[in-house]
PDB file of C-alpha atoms in Angstrom:
ATOM      1  CA  UNK A   1      31.764  -1.018   0.933  1.00 49.00           C
ATOM      2  CA  UNK A   2      31.850   1.814   3.472  1.00 52.00           C
ATOM      3  CA  UNK A   3      28.078   1.994   3.152  1.00 46.00           C
ATOM      4  CA  UNK A   4      27.579  -1.027   5.414  1.00 50.00           C
ATOM      5  CA  UNK A   5      29.553   0.577   8.265  1.00 52.00           C
ATOM      6  CA  UNK A   6      27.576   3.849   8.387  1.00 52.00           C
ATOM      7  CA  UNK A   7      25.692   4.563  11.628  1.00 53.00           C
ATOM      8  CA  UNK A   8      22.081   3.422  11.492  1.00 55.00           C
ATOM      9  CA  UNK A   9      22.560   1.014   8.561  1.00 50.00           C
ATOM     10  CA  UNK A  10      23.057  -2.185  10.540  1.00 51.00           C
ATOM     11  CA  UNK A  11      19.649  -1.961  12.242  1.00 53.00           C
ATOM     12  CA  UNK A  12      17.972  -2.190   8.836  1.00 52.00           C
ATOM     13  CA  UNK A  13      19.972  -5.136   7.514  1.00 51.00           C
ATOM     14  CA  UNK A  14      19.234  -7.971   9.868  1.00 49.00           C
ATOM     15  CA  UNK A  15      16.811  -8.947  12.569  1.00 48.00           C
ATOM     16  CA  UNK A  16      17.333  -9.874  16.225  1.00 47.00           C
ATOM     17  CA  UNK A  17      17.599 -13.601  15.456  1.00 46.00           C
ATOM     18  CA  UNK A  18      20.597 -13.024  13.175  1.00 51.00           C
ATOM     19  CA  UNK A  19      22.221 -10.811  15.799  1.00 53.00           C
ATOM     20  CA  UNK A  20      21.580 -13.391  18.542  1.00 53.00           C
ATOM     21  CA  UNK A  21      23.257 -16.039  16.404  1.00 52.00           C
ATOM     22  CA  UNK A  22      26.291 -13.841  15.867  1.00 55.00           C
ATOM     23  CA  UNK A  23      25.568 -13.274  12.183  1.00 51.00           C
ATOM     24  CA  UNK A  24      26.635  -9.733  11.435  1.00 54.00           C
ATOM     25  CA  UNK A  25      26.215  -7.439   8.488  1.00 49.00           C
ATOM     26  CA  UNK A  26      29.693  -8.119   7.137  1.00 52.00           C
ATOM     27  CA  UNK A  27      29.261 -11.898   6.921  1.00 52.00           C
ATOM     28  CA  UNK A  28      25.736 -11.549   5.483  1.00 53.00           C
ATOM     29  CA  UNK A  29      27.000  -9.211   2.767  1.00 51.00           C
ATOM     30  CA  UNK A  30      29.974 -11.497   2.009  1.00 53.00           C
ATOM     31  CA  UNK A  31      27.591 -14.447   1.580  1.00 54.00           C
ATOM     32  CA  UNK A  32      25.415 -12.447  -0.804  1.00 49.00           C
ATOM     33  CA  UNK A  33      28.345 -11.202  -2.863  1.00 50.00           C
ATOM     34  CA  UNK A  34      29.915 -14.663  -3.131  1.00 51.00           C
ATOM     35  CA  UNK A  35      26.745 -16.145  -4.636  1.00 55.00           C
ATOM     36  CA  UNK A  36      26.948 -16.388  -8.421  1.00 59.00           C
ATOM     37  CA  UNK A  37      23.184 -16.019  -8.774  1.00 74.00           C
ATOM     38  CA  UNK A  38      22.863 -12.697  -6.923  1.00 77.00           C
ATOM     39  CA  UNK A  39      23.107  -9.423  -8.809  1.00 79.00           C
ATOM     40  CA  UNK A  40      24.736  -6.622  -6.792  1.00 77.00           C
ATOM     41  CA  UNK A  41      24.106  -3.354  -8.605  1.00 78.00           C
ATOM     42  CA  UNK A  42      24.362   0.368  -7.930  1.00 72.00           C
ATOM     43  CA  UNK A  43      25.550   3.552  -9.562  1.00 66.00           C
ATOM     44  CA  UNK A  44      27.637   4.537  -6.515  1.00 73.00           C
ATOM     45  CA  UNK A  45      28.318   1.753  -3.969  1.00 71.00           C
ATOM     46  CA  UNK A  46      29.238   4.285  -1.282  1.00 75.00           C
ATOM     47  CA  UNK A  47      25.664   5.613  -1.440  1.00 78.00           C
ATOM     48  CA  UNK A  48      23.487   2.706  -2.514  1.00 77.00           C
ATOM     49  CA  UNK A  49      23.732  -1.031  -3.096  1.00 78.00           C
ATOM     50  CA  UNK A  50      20.863  -2.930  -4.698  1.00 82.00           C
ATOM     51  CA  UNK A  51      20.848  -6.705  -4.715  1.00 83.00           C
ATOM     52  CA  UNK A  52      18.516  -9.020  -6.577  1.00 88.00           C
ATOM     53  CA  UNK A  53      18.376 -12.504  -5.050  1.00 87.00           C
ATOM     54  CA  UNK A  54      16.753 -15.275  -7.127  1.00 88.00           C
ATOM     55  CA  UNK A  55      13.560 -16.836  -5.811  1.00 89.00           C
ATOM     56  CA  UNK A  56      12.836 -18.758  -9.013  1.00 89.00           C
ATOM     57  CA  UNK A  57      14.091 -18.677 -12.589  1.00 88.00           C
ATOM     58  CA  UNK A  58      12.169 -15.466 -13.343  1.00 91.00           C
ATOM     59  CA  UNK A  59      11.460 -13.948  -9.896  1.00 93.00           C
ATOM     60  CA  UNK A  60      13.949 -12.051  -7.737  1.00 92.00           C
ATOM     61  CA  UNK A  61      13.815 -10.604  -4.227  1.00 91.00           C
ATOM     62  CA  UNK A  62      14.939  -6.973  -4.066  1.00 88.00           C
ATOM     63  CA  UNK A  63      17.177  -5.709  -1.221  1.00 85.00           C
ATOM     64  CA  UNK A  64      18.297  -2.079  -1.027  1.00 80.00           C
ATOM     65  CA  UNK A  65      20.791  -0.407   1.298  1.00 79.00           C
ATOM     66  CA  UNK A  66      20.855   3.401   1.149  1.00 76.00           C
ATOM     67  CA  UNK A  67      23.175   5.841   2.808  1.00 78.00           C
ATOM     68  CA  UNK A  68      21.048   8.088   5.088  1.00 74.00           C
ATOM     69  CA  UNK A  69      21.845  11.176   3.005  1.00 76.00           C
ATOM     70  CA  UNK A  70      21.104   9.426  -0.304  1.00 75.00           C
ATOM     71  CA  UNK A  71      17.328   9.760  -0.350  1.00 74.00           C
ATOM     72  CA  UNK A  72      14.808  11.221  -2.736  1.00 77.00           C
ATOM     73  CA  UNK A  73      14.873  11.600  -6.492  1.00 81.00           C
ATOM     74  CA  UNK A  74      18.463  10.489  -7.087  1.00 82.00           C
ATOM     75  CA  UNK A  75      17.989   7.246  -5.156  1.00 83.00           C
ATOM     76  CA  UNK A  76      14.750   6.431  -7.025  1.00 85.00           C
ATOM     77  CA  UNK A  77      16.451   7.098 -10.379  1.00 86.00           C
ATOM     78  CA  UNK A  78      19.352   4.846  -9.387  1.00 85.00           C
ATOM     79  CA  UNK A  79      16.980   2.056  -8.348  1.00 84.00           C
ATOM     80  CA  UNK A  80      15.080   2.346 -11.647  1.00 87.00           C
ATOM     81  CA  UNK A  81      18.383   1.971 -13.520  1.00 87.00           C
ATOM     82  CA  UNK A  82      19.082  -1.296 -11.713  1.00 87.00           C
ATOM     83  CA  UNK A  83      15.567  -2.518 -12.541  1.00 88.00           C
ATOM     84  CA  UNK A  84      16.149  -1.672 -16.207  1.00 89.00           C
ATOM     85  CA  UNK A  85      19.325  -3.755 -16.147  1.00 88.00           C
ATOM     86  CA  UNK A  86      17.515  -6.699 -14.545  1.00 90.00           C
ATOM     87  CA  UNK A  87      14.665  -6.657 -17.050  1.00 91.00           C
ATOM     88  CA  UNK A  88      16.947  -6.084 -20.066  1.00 91.00           C
ATOM     89  CA  UNK A  89      19.825  -8.473 -19.331  1.00 89.00           C
ATOM     90  CA  UNK A  90      18.569 -11.235 -17.032  1.00 90.00           C
ATOM     91  CA  UNK A  91      15.651 -13.702 -17.071  1.00 90.00           C
ATOM     92  CA  UNK A  92      13.917 -11.533 -14.417  1.00 92.00           C
ATOM     93  CA  UNK A  93      10.195 -10.974 -15.082  1.00 93.00           C
ATOM     94  CA  UNK A  94       9.062  -9.955 -11.604  1.00 95.00           C
ATOM     95  CA  UNK A  95      10.629  -8.532  -8.451  1.00 94.00           C
ATOM     96  CA  UNK A  96       9.384  -8.873  -4.863  1.00 94.00           C
ATOM     97  CA  UNK A  97      10.329  -6.541  -2.024  1.00 93.00           C
ATOM     98  CA  UNK A  98       9.500  -6.765   1.671  1.00 92.00           C
ATOM     99  CA  UNK A  99       9.201  -3.574   3.724  1.00 91.00           C
ATOM    100  CA  UNK A 100       8.631  -3.598   7.454  1.00 91.00           C
ATOM    101  CA  UNK A 101       5.243  -2.136   8.274  1.00 93.00           C
ATOM    102  CA  UNK A 102       6.996   0.308  10.627  1.00 90.00           C
ATOM    103  CA  UNK A 103       9.349   1.564   7.879  1.00 87.00           C
ATOM    104  CA  UNK A 104       7.361   4.173   5.947  1.00 88.00           C
ATOM    105  CA  UNK A 105      10.417   5.323   3.977  1.00 84.00           C
ATOM    106  CA  UNK A 106      10.842   1.836   2.468  1.00 86.00           C
ATOM    107  CA  UNK A 107       7.163   1.672   1.568  1.00 90.00           C
ATOM    108  CA  UNK A 108       7.188   5.078  -0.156  1.00 88.00           C
ATOM    109  CA  UNK A 109      10.407   4.118  -1.963  1.00 86.00           C
ATOM    110  CA  UNK A 110       8.811   0.908  -3.293  1.00 89.00           C
ATOM    111  CA  UNK A 111       5.744   2.781  -4.557  1.00 91.00           C
ATOM    112  CA  UNK A 112       7.819   5.525  -6.205  1.00 87.00           C
ATOM    113  CA  UNK A 113       9.867   2.811  -7.927  1.00 88.00           C
ATOM    114  CA  UNK A 114       6.693   1.503  -9.560  1.00 91.00           C
ATOM    115  CA  UNK A 115       6.085  -1.464  -7.274  1.00 93.00           C
ATOM    116  CA  UNK A 116       2.587  -2.379  -6.150  1.00 96.00           C
ATOM    117  CA  UNK A 117       1.521  -3.597  -2.725  1.00 96.00           C
ATOM    118  CA  UNK A 118       0.276  -7.179  -3.034  1.00 97.00           C
ATOM    119  CA  UNK A 119      -0.092  -8.258   0.596  1.00 97.00           C
ATOM    120  CA  UNK A 120       1.703  -8.653   3.878  1.00 95.00           C
ATOM    121  CA  UNK A 121       3.252 -11.259   6.122  1.00 95.00           C
ATOM    122  CA  UNK A 122       2.305 -11.403   9.774  1.00 95.00           C
ATOM    123  CA  UNK A 123       5.012 -11.278  12.445  1.00 92.00           C
ATOM    124  CA  UNK A 124       7.809 -12.069  10.010  1.00 90.00           C
ATOM    125  CA  UNK A 125      10.558  -9.751  11.309  1.00 87.00           C
ATOM    126  CA  UNK A 126      11.850  -9.695  14.888  1.00 85.00           C
ATOM    127  CA  UNK A 127      13.166  -6.323  16.003  1.00 82.00           C
ATOM    128  CA  UNK A 128      13.836  -5.137  19.558  1.00 81.00           C
ATOM    129  CA  UNK A 129      12.065  -8.211  20.921  1.00 83.00           C
ATOM    130  CA  UNK A 130       8.890  -7.527  18.948  1.00 87.00           C
ATOM    131  CA  UNK A 131       7.456  -9.274  15.877  1.00 91.00           C
ATOM    132  CA  UNK A 132       6.737  -6.857  13.043  1.00 91.00           C
ATOM    133  CA  UNK A 133       4.603  -7.429   9.945  1.00 95.00           C
ATOM    134  CA  UNK A 134       6.147  -6.899   6.525  1.00 94.00           C
ATOM    135  CA  UNK A 135       4.369  -5.457   3.495  1.00 96.00           C
ATOM    136  CA  UNK A 136       5.016  -7.287   0.208  1.00 96.00           C
ATOM    137  CA  UNK A 137       5.537  -5.284  -2.993  1.00 95.00           C
ATOM    138  CA  UNK A 138       5.771  -6.647  -6.531  1.00 96.00           C
ATOM    139  CA  UNK A 139       7.194  -5.036  -9.635  1.00 94.00           C
ATOM    140  CA  UNK A 140       7.095  -6.210 -13.244  1.00 94.00           C
ATOM    141  CA  UNK A 141       8.529  -4.825 -16.465  1.00 91.00           C
ATOM    142  CA  UNK A 142       5.204  -3.066 -17.101  1.00 92.00           C
ATOM    143  CA  UNK A 143       5.295  -1.475 -13.625  1.00 90.00           C
ATOM    144  CA  UNK A 144       8.857  -0.308 -14.261  1.00 89.00           C
ATOM    145  CA  UNK A 145       7.901   1.217 -17.630  1.00 89.00           C
ATOM    146  CA  UNK A 146       4.948   3.010 -16.015  1.00 89.00           C
ATOM    147  CA  UNK A 147       7.196   4.448 -13.274  1.00 86.00           C
ATOM    148  CA  UNK A 148       9.694   5.710 -15.861  1.00 84.00           C
ATOM    149  CA  UNK A 149       6.906   7.339 -17.928  1.00 86.00           C
ATOM    150  CA  UNK A 150       5.407   8.942 -14.811  1.00 83.00           C
ATOM    151  CA  UNK A 151       8.794  10.355 -13.763  1.00 78.00           C
ATOM    152  CA  UNK A 152       9.345  11.867 -17.216  1.00 80.00           C
ATOM    153  CA  UNK A 153       6.043  13.790 -17.173  1.00 74.00           C
TER     154      UNK A 153
END
């Protein structure tokens, strides 16, 4: 997808360790796509790709890549559509997302998508030679339904 080659996208997709080891965005994305257990969803792959990676039989890790100009209401609606698919057609009962503490946009996006902050990891992401904490968000079917109701009001 052209999305992964847009300026500014690569810095959000992998940390310094992956870069030091020569693991680039393209190979990481190919590995994700080739996995039979990963769901790659999105209404327009040139603007947004959402992947759900299994953690257990009923829990998935959420990963979102957005084009810089694809922000706001439309991106939230698109993400909610992928969540609806996951809850309706897969064994998914809960979704976890990790947002770097320095990335406010990701944290607002998670909250607007109905996810709730449940904790954080300490020094779990290496960027520009510095360890950054990540905030953990969790979403369930009930959280998704609440977000949809709130958006319709």
